[in-house]
């Protein structure tokens, strides 16, 4: 965020993926002050878990339209218990009007890789079930979905979005096959790239 510069194009810009709540208070203030000087209309602060959702709600209240909150559960961590999932989804129901999108949600590609490299068994089904619940929530409340899902996980996410007819989705830090990319484009989803584009051949 600190390297944002004037675009000069006059078009409003949105940063659709920042973990603003993870920064120190002084960094949060600096980031928001910085975007005020750029042509960035809003930043969307995505959540890691319920505590993070609550912090992002506070930030969106503090900064008004400059900071929009997205609520969800980041997939690259242990899957929440059913009680934790219920508490999060109940809280999101209560605060559906306070959120601009569901996120960050998705599937744990890197946690799965790590488990496999250490010879631990891995069950992806609880994560897929959780993602399905978030997509159902998005469908019910007409919210877009901000996704962390790469490679074959992006295919699973596409299948779940298609199953419920959710057409507004943003895959952040996307990497995957050309076929997946075409499937996403055909569905009208948004995809963002990252500095990877400078050093990864694919
Ligand atoms: Zn993220």
Short mmCIF file of N, CA and C in Angstrom, two decimals, residues 31-190:
data_model
loop_
_atom_site.label_atom_id
_atom_site.label_comp_id
_atom_site.label_asym_id
_atom_site.label_seq_id
_atom_site.Cartn_x
_atom_site.Cartn_y
_atom_site.Cartn_z
N UNK A 31 -1.77 4.06 6.22
CA UNK A 31 -2.34 3.49 4.99
C UNK A 31 -3.56 4.29 4.55
N UNK A 32 -4.45 4.56 5.50
CA UNK A 32 -5.67 5.29 5.14
C UNK A 32 -5.33 6.73 4.71
N UNK A 33 -4.35 7.34 5.40
CA UNK A 33 -3.94 8.69 5.00
C UNK A 33 -3.36 8.65 3.59
N UNK A 34 -2.61 7.61 3.28
CA UNK A 34 -1.98 7.46 1.97
C UNK A 34 -3.04 7.34 0.87
N UNK A 35 -4.05 6.50 1.10
CA UNK A 35 -5.04 6.31 0.03
C UNK A 35 -5.87 7.58 -0.20
N UNK A 36 -5.97 8.40 0.84
CA UNK A 36 -6.70 9.66 0.64
C UNK A 36 -6.00 10.53 -0.41
N UNK A 37 -4.68 10.40 -0.51
CA UNK A 37 -3.91 11.20 -1.47
C UNK A 37 -3.88 10.56 -2.85
N UNK A 38 -4.30 9.33 -2.95
CA UNK A 38 -4.30 8.65 -4.25
C UNK A 38 -5.74 8.62 -4.75
N UNK A 39 -5.91 8.11 -5.93
CA UNK A 39 -7.27 8.03 -6.45
C UNK A 39 -7.91 6.71 -6.08
N UNK A 40 -7.69 6.29 -4.86
CA UNK A 40 -8.28 5.04 -4.37
C UNK A 40 -9.51 5.40 -3.56
N UNK A 41 -10.64 4.87 -4.02
CA UNK A 41 -11.92 5.24 -3.42
C UNK A 41 -12.13 4.50 -2.09
N UNK A 42 -11.83 3.21 -2.12
CA UNK A 42 -12.05 2.37 -0.95
C UNK A 42 -11.05 1.23 -0.93
N UNK A 43 -10.82 0.73 0.26
CA UNK A 43 -10.07 -0.52 0.38
C UNK A 43 -10.98 -1.52 1.09
N UNK A 44 -10.88 -2.78 0.68
CA UNK A 44 -11.70 -3.82 1.28
C UNK A 44 -10.82 -4.64 2.20
N UNK A 45 -11.13 -4.57 3.49
CA UNK A 45 -10.34 -5.31 4.48
C UNK A 45 -11.00 -6.65 4.74
N UNK A 46 -10.27 -7.72 4.38
CA UNK A 46 -10.81 -9.08 4.51
C UNK A 46 -10.44 -9.65 5.88
N UNK A 47 -11.23 -10.61 6.33
CA UNK A 47 -11.08 -11.12 7.69
C UNK A 47 -10.50 -12.53 7.74
N UNK A 48 -9.81 -12.80 8.86
CA UNK A 48 -9.19 -14.12 9.09
C UNK A 48 -10.12 -15.06 9.87
N UNK A 49 -10.86 -14.50 10.82
CA UNK A 49 -11.72 -15.28 11.72
C UNK A 49 -12.67 -14.30 12.41
N UNK A 50 -13.41 -14.78 13.41
CA UNK A 50 -14.42 -13.91 14.03
C UNK A 50 -13.80 -12.69 14.70
N UNK A 51 -12.68 -12.88 15.41
CA UNK A 51 -12.04 -11.73 16.08
C UNK A 51 -11.61 -10.70 15.03
N UNK A 52 -11.09 -11.18 13.93
CA UNK A 52 -10.67 -10.31 12.83
C UNK A 52 -11.88 -9.60 12.19
N UNK A 53 -13.00 -10.31 12.06
CA UNK A 53 -14.23 -9.69 11.55
C UNK A 53 -14.63 -8.50 12.42
N UNK A 54 -14.53 -8.70 13.72
CA UNK A 54 -14.94 -7.64 14.65
C UNK A 54 -14.02 -6.43 14.53
N UNK A 55 -12.71 -6.70 14.37
CA UNK A 55 -11.78 -5.57 14.20
C UNK A 55 -12.05 -4.84 12.89
N UNK A 56 -12.34 -5.60 11.83
CA UNK A 56 -12.61 -4.95 10.54
C UNK A 56 -13.91 -4.17 10.56
N UNK A 57 -14.88 -4.66 11.33
CA UNK A 57 -16.13 -3.91 11.48
C UNK A 57 -15.83 -2.56 12.13
N UNK A 58 -15.00 -2.58 13.18
CA UNK A 58 -14.63 -1.33 13.85
C UNK A 58 -13.91 -0.39 12.88
N UNK A 59 -13.00 -0.94 12.09
CA UNK A 59 -12.26 -0.10 11.13
C UNK A 59 -13.20 0.51 10.10
N UNK A 60 -14.18 -0.28 9.63
CA UNK A 60 -15.11 0.26 8.63
C UNK A 60 -15.98 1.35 9.25
N UNK A 61 -16.27 1.21 10.53
CA UNK A 61 -17.05 2.26 11.22
C UNK A 61 -16.20 3.51 11.42
N UNK A 62 -14.93 3.30 11.72
CA UNK A 62 -14.02 4.42 11.97
C UNK A 62 -13.76 5.22 10.70
N UNK A 63 -13.58 4.52 9.58
CA UNK A 63 -13.15 5.20 8.36
C UNK A 63 -14.26 5.38 7.31
N UNK A 64 -15.47 4.98 7.63
CA UNK A 64 -16.58 5.19 6.70
C UNK A 64 -16.36 4.48 5.38
N UNK A 65 -16.63 5.18 4.28
CA UNK A 65 -16.58 4.51 2.97
C UNK A 65 -15.15 4.21 2.50
N UNK A 66 -14.16 4.79 3.19
CA UNK A 66 -12.77 4.51 2.81
C UNK A 66 -12.40 3.05 3.04
N UNK A 67 -12.93 2.48 4.10
CA UNK A 67 -12.61 1.09 4.45
C UNK A 67 -13.90 0.29 4.52
N UNK A 68 -13.99 -0.71 3.65
CA UNK A 68 -15.15 -1.61 3.65
C UNK A 68 -14.71 -2.94 4.25
N UNK A 69 -15.60 -3.57 4.98
CA UNK A 69 -15.24 -4.83 5.63
C UNK A 69 -15.81 -6.03 4.87
N UNK A 70 -15.00 -7.07 4.79
CA UNK A 70 -15.48 -8.37 4.30
C UNK A 70 -15.30 -9.36 5.45
N UNK A 71 -16.29 -10.23 5.63
CA UNK A 71 -16.26 -11.17 6.76
C UNK A 71 -16.16 -12.60 6.28
N UNK A 72 -15.28 -13.37 6.95
CA UNK A 72 -15.13 -14.77 6.56
C UNK A 72 -14.11 -15.45 7.45
N UNK A 73 -13.55 -16.55 6.93
CA UNK A 73 -12.56 -17.33 7.68
C UNK A 73 -11.48 -17.78 6.70
N UNK A 74 -10.25 -17.33 6.96
CA UNK A 74 -9.16 -17.66 6.04
C UNK A 74 -8.89 -19.18 6.07
N UNK A 75 -8.78 -19.80 4.89
CA UNK A 75 -8.68 -21.26 4.88
C UNK A 75 -7.33 -21.84 5.28
N UNK A 76 -6.26 -21.04 5.27
CA UNK A 76 -4.94 -21.61 5.56
C UNK A 76 -4.68 -21.68 7.06
N UNK A 77 -5.60 -22.28 7.79
CA UNK A 77 -5.45 -22.46 9.23
C UNK A 77 -6.38 -23.61 9.61
N UNK A 78 -6.23 -24.14 10.83
CA UNK A 78 -7.08 -25.28 11.20
C UNK A 78 -8.55 -24.96 10.99
N UNK A 79 -9.28 -25.95 10.53
CA UNK A 79 -10.71 -25.73 10.26
C UNK A 79 -11.40 -25.46 11.61
N UNK A 80 -12.32 -24.50 11.67
CA UNK A 80 -12.96 -24.19 12.96
C UNK A 80 -13.90 -25.32 13.39
N UNK A 81 -14.12 -25.40 14.70
CA UNK A 81 -15.09 -26.40 15.20
C UNK A 81 -16.48 -25.99 14.73
N UNK A 82 -17.43 -26.92 14.86
CA UNK A 82 -18.79 -26.58 14.42
C UNK A 82 -19.36 -25.44 15.27
N UNK A 83 -18.99 -25.39 16.56
CA UNK A 83 -19.47 -24.30 17.42
C UNK A 83 -18.88 -22.96 16.96
N UNK A 84 -17.58 -22.97 16.61
CA UNK A 84 -16.94 -21.74 16.13
C UNK A 84 -17.55 -21.30 14.79
N UNK A 85 -17.81 -22.27 13.93
CA UNK A 85 -18.41 -21.95 12.63
C UNK A 85 -19.79 -21.33 12.83
N UNK A 86 -20.56 -21.92 13.73
CA UNK A 86 -21.90 -21.41 13.98
C UNK A 86 -21.84 -19.99 14.55
N UNK A 87 -20.90 -19.78 15.49
CA UNK A 87 -20.77 -18.44 16.09
C UNK A 87 -20.41 -17.41 15.02
N UNK A 88 -19.52 -17.79 14.12
CA UNK A 88 -19.11 -16.87 13.05
C UNK A 88 -20.27 -16.59 12.09
N UNK A 89 -20.95 -17.65 11.65
CA UNK A 89 -22.05 -17.44 10.69
C UNK A 89 -23.22 -16.68 11.34
N UNK A 90 -23.49 -16.95 12.62
CA UNK A 90 -24.55 -16.20 13.32
C UNK A 90 -24.18 -14.71 13.40
N UNK A 91 -22.91 -14.45 13.71
CA UNK A 91 -22.44 -13.06 13.81
C UNK A 91 -22.53 -12.38 12.44
N UNK A 92 -22.16 -13.12 11.39
CA UNK A 92 -22.24 -12.55 10.03
C UNK A 92 -23.70 -12.26 9.66
N UNK A 93 -24.62 -13.14 10.06
CA UNK A 93 -26.05 -12.89 9.81
C UNK A 93 -26.47 -11.57 10.45
N UNK A 94 -26.02 -11.39 11.70
CA UNK A 94 -26.36 -10.17 12.44
C UNK A 94 -25.78 -8.92 11.78
N UNK A 95 -24.62 -9.09 11.14
CA UNK A 95 -23.91 -7.94 10.58
C UNK A 95 -23.86 -7.97 9.06
N UNK A 96 -24.84 -8.61 8.46
CA UNK A 96 -24.84 -8.72 6.99
C UNK A 96 -24.85 -7.34 6.32
N UNK A 97 -25.51 -6.38 6.97
CA UNK A 97 -25.58 -5.05 6.37
C UNK A 97 -24.26 -4.28 6.51
N UNK A 98 -23.39 -4.76 7.36
CA UNK A 98 -22.12 -4.06 7.60
C UNK A 98 -21.01 -4.55 6.69
N UNK A 99 -21.28 -5.60 5.91
CA UNK A 99 -20.22 -6.19 5.09
C UNK A 99 -20.45 -5.94 3.61
N UNK A 100 -19.33 -5.70 2.91
CA UNK A 100 -19.43 -5.46 1.47
C UNK A 100 -19.30 -6.78 0.70
N UNK A 101 -18.65 -7.77 1.34
CA UNK A 101 -18.43 -9.06 0.67
C UNK A 101 -18.16 -10.14 1.72
N UNK A 102 -18.22 -11.39 1.27
CA UNK A 102 -17.80 -12.52 2.08
C UNK A 102 -16.33 -12.77 1.77
N UNK A 103 -15.48 -12.76 2.79
CA UNK A 103 -14.06 -13.02 2.54
C UNK A 103 -13.20 -12.74 3.76
N UNK A 104 -12.12 -13.29 3.92
CA UNK A 104 -11.51 -14.14 2.92
C UNK A 104 -11.88 -15.59 3.18
N UNK A 105 -12.35 -16.26 2.14
CA UNK A 105 -12.74 -17.66 2.27
C UNK A 105 -12.09 -18.44 1.13
N UNK A 106 -12.12 -19.76 1.23
CA UNK A 106 -11.52 -20.54 0.14
C UNK A 106 -11.08 -21.90 0.61
N UNK A 107 -9.97 -22.35 0.04
CA UNK A 107 -9.46 -23.69 0.34
C UNK A 107 -7.96 -23.62 0.63
N UNK A 108 -7.50 -24.52 1.54
CA UNK A 108 -6.13 -24.40 2.08
C UNK A 108 -5.07 -25.12 1.25
N UNK A 109 -4.69 -24.56 0.14
CA UNK A 109 -3.71 -25.22 -0.72
C UNK A 109 -2.35 -25.42 -0.03
N UNK A 110 -1.87 -24.38 0.64
CA UNK A 110 -0.52 -24.43 1.22
C UNK A 110 -0.47 -25.27 2.50
N UNK A 111 -1.53 -25.22 3.30
CA UNK A 111 -1.58 -26.06 4.51
C UNK A 111 -1.63 -27.53 4.09
N UNK A 112 -2.36 -27.81 3.02
CA UNK A 112 -2.46 -29.19 2.52
C UNK A 112 -1.10 -29.67 2.01
N UNK A 113 -0.41 -28.80 1.25
CA UNK A 113 0.93 -29.15 0.74
C UNK A 113 1.88 -29.47 1.89
N UNK A 114 1.82 -28.63 2.93
CA UNK A 114 2.72 -28.81 4.06
C UNK A 114 2.43 -30.14 4.76
N UNK A 115 1.13 -30.44 4.96
CA UNK A 115 0.76 -31.71 5.60
C UNK A 115 1.26 -32.88 4.77
N UNK A 116 1.09 -32.79 3.47
CA UNK A 116 1.51 -33.89 2.59
C UNK A 116 3.02 -34.06 2.60
N UNK A 117 3.75 -32.93 2.65
CA UNK A 117 5.21 -33.03 2.64
C UNK A 117 5.73 -33.60 3.96
N UNK A 118 4.92 -33.47 5.02
CA UNK A 118 5.33 -34.02 6.32
C UNK A 118 4.75 -35.41 6.55
N UNK A 119 4.06 -35.93 5.52
CA UNK A 119 3.50 -37.28 5.63
C UNK A 119 2.26 -37.37 6.51
N UNK A 120 1.66 -36.22 6.83
CA UNK A 120 0.42 -36.25 7.63
C UNK A 120 -0.77 -36.49 6.71
N UNK A 121 -1.78 -37.16 7.24
CA UNK A 121 -2.97 -37.38 6.42
C UNK A 121 -3.75 -36.06 6.35
N UNK A 122 -4.52 -35.92 5.32
CA UNK A 122 -5.22 -34.66 5.09
C UNK A 122 -6.63 -34.92 4.61
N UNK A 123 -7.58 -34.22 5.20
CA UNK A 123 -8.97 -34.34 4.75
C UNK A 123 -9.46 -32.95 4.34
N UNK A 124 -9.71 -32.80 3.09
CA UNK A 124 -10.12 -31.49 2.57
C UNK A 124 -11.62 -31.24 2.73
N UNK A 125 -12.36 -32.32 3.04
CA UNK A 125 -13.83 -32.18 3.04
C UNK A 125 -14.37 -31.15 4.02
N UNK A 126 -13.82 -31.06 5.26
CA UNK A 126 -14.36 -30.02 6.17
C UNK A 126 -14.18 -28.60 5.61
N UNK A 127 -13.09 -28.39 4.87
CA UNK A 127 -12.85 -27.07 4.28
C UNK A 127 -13.83 -26.81 3.13
N UNK A 128 -14.09 -27.87 2.35
CA UNK A 128 -15.04 -27.69 1.25
C UNK A 128 -16.45 -27.43 1.79
N UNK A 129 -16.77 -28.13 2.87
CA UNK A 129 -18.09 -27.94 3.49
C UNK A 129 -18.22 -26.50 4.02
N UNK A 130 -17.14 -26.03 4.66
CA UNK A 130 -17.15 -24.66 5.19
C UNK A 130 -17.29 -23.63 4.06
N UNK A 131 -16.53 -23.84 2.99
CA UNK A 131 -16.62 -22.92 1.85
C UNK A 131 -18.04 -22.91 1.29
N UNK A 132 -18.65 -24.09 1.24
CA UNK A 132 -20.02 -24.17 0.72
C UNK A 132 -20.98 -23.35 1.58
N UNK A 133 -20.76 -23.39 2.89
CA UNK A 133 -21.62 -22.59 3.78
C UNK A 133 -21.43 -21.08 3.54
N UNK A 134 -20.20 -20.67 3.29
CA UNK A 134 -19.96 -19.25 3.01
C UNK A 134 -20.59 -18.85 1.67
N UNK A 135 -20.52 -19.75 0.70
CA UNK A 135 -21.10 -19.43 -0.61
C UNK A 135 -22.63 -19.35 -0.50
N UNK A 136 -23.20 -20.25 0.30
CA UNK A 136 -24.65 -20.18 0.55
C UNK A 136 -25.03 -18.86 1.22
N UNK A 137 -24.20 -18.43 2.16
CA UNK A 137 -24.42 -17.15 2.84
C UNK A 137 -24.39 -16.01 1.83
N UNK A 138 -23.37 -16.04 0.95
CA UNK A 138 -23.23 -15.00 -0.07
C UNK A 138 -24.46 -14.97 -0.98
N UNK A 139 -24.94 -16.15 -1.33
CA UNK A 139 -26.12 -16.26 -2.20
C UNK A 139 -27.33 -15.63 -1.50
N UNK A 140 -27.53 -16.01 -0.24
CA UNK A 140 -28.68 -15.54 0.52
C UNK A 140 -28.67 -14.02 0.68
N UNK A 141 -27.47 -13.46 0.91
CA UNK A 141 -27.38 -12.02 1.20
C UNK A 141 -26.91 -11.19 0.01
N UNK A 142 -26.82 -11.81 -1.16
CA UNK A 142 -26.41 -11.10 -2.38
C UNK A 142 -25.07 -10.38 -2.22
N UNK A 143 -24.10 -11.12 -1.70
CA UNK A 143 -22.76 -10.55 -1.51
C UNK A 143 -21.79 -11.19 -2.48
N UNK A 144 -20.81 -10.42 -2.96
CA UNK A 144 -19.72 -11.06 -3.71
C UNK A 144 -18.82 -11.87 -2.77
N UNK A 145 -18.01 -12.74 -3.35
CA UNK A 145 -17.15 -13.62 -2.55
C UNK A 145 -15.68 -13.37 -2.91
N UNK A 146 -14.85 -13.15 -1.89
CA UNK A 146 -13.42 -12.93 -2.09
C UNK A 146 -12.70 -14.23 -1.72
N UNK A 147 -12.06 -14.81 -2.73
CA UNK A 147 -11.55 -16.18 -2.58
C UNK A 147 -10.05 -16.32 -2.58
N UNK A 148 -9.62 -17.21 -1.73
CA UNK A 148 -8.25 -17.70 -1.72
C UNK A 148 -8.37 -19.16 -2.20
N UNK A 149 -8.10 -19.39 -3.47
CA UNK A 149 -8.22 -20.75 -4.02
C UNK A 149 -7.36 -20.81 -5.27
N UNK A 150 -6.30 -21.63 -5.22
CA UNK A 150 -5.38 -21.70 -6.35
C UNK A 150 -5.30 -23.13 -6.89
N UNK A 151 -4.76 -23.22 -8.11
CA UNK A 151 -4.59 -24.51 -8.78
C UNK A 151 -5.90 -25.30 -8.75
N UNK A 152 -5.83 -26.59 -8.35
CA UNK A 152 -7.05 -27.41 -8.44
C UNK A 152 -8.13 -26.94 -7.46
N UNK A 153 -7.73 -26.25 -6.40
CA UNK A 153 -8.74 -25.72 -5.47
C UNK A 153 -9.63 -24.68 -6.13
N UNK A 154 -9.07 -23.97 -7.10
CA UNK A 154 -9.87 -22.96 -7.81
C UNK A 154 -10.99 -23.64 -8.60
N UNK A 155 -10.70 -24.85 -9.11
CA UNK A 155 -11.73 -25.63 -9.81
C UNK A 155 -12.87 -26.00 -8.85
N UNK A 156 -12.49 -26.43 -7.65
CA UNK A 156 -13.50 -26.78 -6.64
C UNK A 156 -14.34 -25.55 -6.29
N UNK A 157 -13.66 -24.42 -6.11
CA UNK A 157 -14.38 -23.19 -5.78
C UNK A 157 -15.34 -22.81 -6.91
N UNK A 158 -14.87 -22.94 -8.16
CA UNK A 158 -15.75 -22.65 -9.31
C UNK A 158 -16.98 -23.56 -9.29
N UNK A 159 -16.75 -24.84 -9.00
CA UNK A 159 -17.87 -25.80 -8.99
C UNK A 159 -18.91 -25.38 -7.94
N UNK A 160 -18.45 -24.96 -6.76
CA UNK A 160 -19.38 -24.57 -5.69
C UNK A 160 -20.10 -23.26 -6.04
N UNK A 161 -19.37 -22.31 -6.62
CA UNK A 161 -20.01 -21.05 -7.02
C UNK A 161 -21.07 -21.31 -8.09
N UNK A 162 -20.71 -22.19 -9.04
CA UNK A 162 -21.66 -22.51 -10.12
C UNK A 162 -22.89 -23.24 -9.57
N UNK A 163 -22.65 -24.13 -8.59
CA UNK A 163 -23.74 -24.91 -8.00
C UNK A 163 -24.84 -24.00 -7.44
N UNK A 164 -24.42 -22.86 -6.86
CA UNK A 164 -25.40 -21.95 -6.25
C UNK A 164 -25.65 -20.70 -7.10
N UNK A 165 -25.11 -20.69 -8.29
CA UNK A 165 -25.37 -19.57 -9.19
C UNK A 165 -24.81 -18.25 -8.70
N UNK A 166 -23.70 -18.32 -7.94
CA UNK A 166 -23.06 -17.08 -7.48
C UNK A 166 -22.14 -16.59 -8.60
N UNK A 167 -22.43 -15.39 -9.09
CA UNK A 167 -21.69 -14.91 -10.26
C UNK A 167 -20.68 -13.82 -9.93
N UNK A 168 -20.71 -13.32 -8.69
CA UNK A 168 -19.78 -12.26 -8.33
C UNK A 168 -18.70 -12.82 -7.41
N UNK A 169 -17.53 -13.03 -7.97
CA UNK A 169 -16.44 -13.61 -7.20
C UNK A 169 -15.12 -12.98 -7.61
N UNK A 170 -14.24 -12.86 -6.64
CA UNK A 170 -12.90 -12.35 -6.92
C UNK A 170 -11.89 -13.35 -6.38
N UNK A 171 -11.08 -13.91 -7.28
CA UNK A 171 -10.00 -14.82 -6.87
C UNK A 171 -8.73 -13.99 -6.75
N UNK A 172 -8.24 -13.87 -5.52
CA UNK A 172 -7.06 -13.05 -5.34
C UNK A 172 -5.80 -13.93 -5.40
N UNK A 173 -4.71 -13.33 -5.79
CA UNK A 173 -3.41 -14.02 -5.92
C UNK A 173 -3.62 -15.32 -6.71
N UNK A 174 -4.31 -15.20 -7.84
CA UNK A 174 -4.66 -16.42 -8.57
C UNK A 174 -3.46 -17.03 -9.27
N UNK A 175 -3.38 -18.35 -9.19
CA UNK A 175 -2.52 -19.14 -10.06
C UNK A 175 -3.23 -20.45 -10.33
N UNK A 176 -3.11 -20.89 -11.56
CA UNK A 176 -3.79 -22.13 -11.92
C UNK A 176 -3.71 -22.32 -13.42
N UNK A 177 -4.44 -23.31 -13.88
CA UNK A 177 -4.33 -23.66 -15.30
C UNK A 177 -5.08 -22.67 -16.19
N UNK A 178 -4.70 -22.73 -17.46
CA UNK A 178 -5.37 -21.89 -18.44
C UNK A 178 -6.86 -22.25 -18.53
N UNK A 179 -7.17 -23.54 -18.42
CA UNK A 179 -8.57 -23.97 -18.47
C UNK A 179 -9.38 -23.35 -17.33
N UNK A 180 -8.77 -23.33 -16.14
CA UNK A 180 -9.47 -22.72 -14.98
C UNK A 180 -9.69 -21.24 -15.24
N UNK A 181 -8.65 -20.61 -15.78
CA UNK A 181 -8.72 -19.18 -16.08
C UNK A 181 -9.88 -18.89 -17.05
N UNK A 182 -10.00 -19.73 -18.09
CA UNK A 182 -11.06 -19.53 -19.08
C UNK A 182 -12.44 -19.79 -18.46
N UNK A 183 -12.49 -20.78 -17.58
CA UNK A 183 -13.75 -21.07 -16.88
C UNK A 183 -14.19 -19.87 -16.04
N UNK A 184 -13.22 -19.29 -15.32
CA UNK A 184 -13.52 -18.12 -14.50
C UNK A 184 -13.94 -16.93 -15.36
N UNK A 185 -13.22 -16.72 -16.44
CA UNK A 185 -13.55 -15.60 -17.34
C UNK A 185 -14.96 -15.79 -17.90
N UNK A 186 -15.26 -17.02 -18.28
CA UNK A 186 -16.59 -17.33 -18.83
C UNK A 186 -17.69 -17.06 -17.83
N UNK A 187 -17.38 -17.26 -16.55
CA UNK A 187 -18.37 -17.05 -15.49
C UNK A 187 -18.43 -15.59 -15.05
N UNK A 188 -17.51 -14.76 -15.56
CA UNK A 188 -17.51 -13.34 -15.20
C UNK A 188 -16.83 -13.04 -13.87
N UNK A 189 -16.03 -13.97 -13.37
CA UNK A 189 -15.34 -13.73 -12.10
C UNK A 189 -14.15 -12.80 -12.33
N UNK A 190 -13.73 -12.16 -11.26
CA UNK A 190 -12.54 -11.31 -11.31
C UNK A 190 -11.34 -12.09 -10.76
#
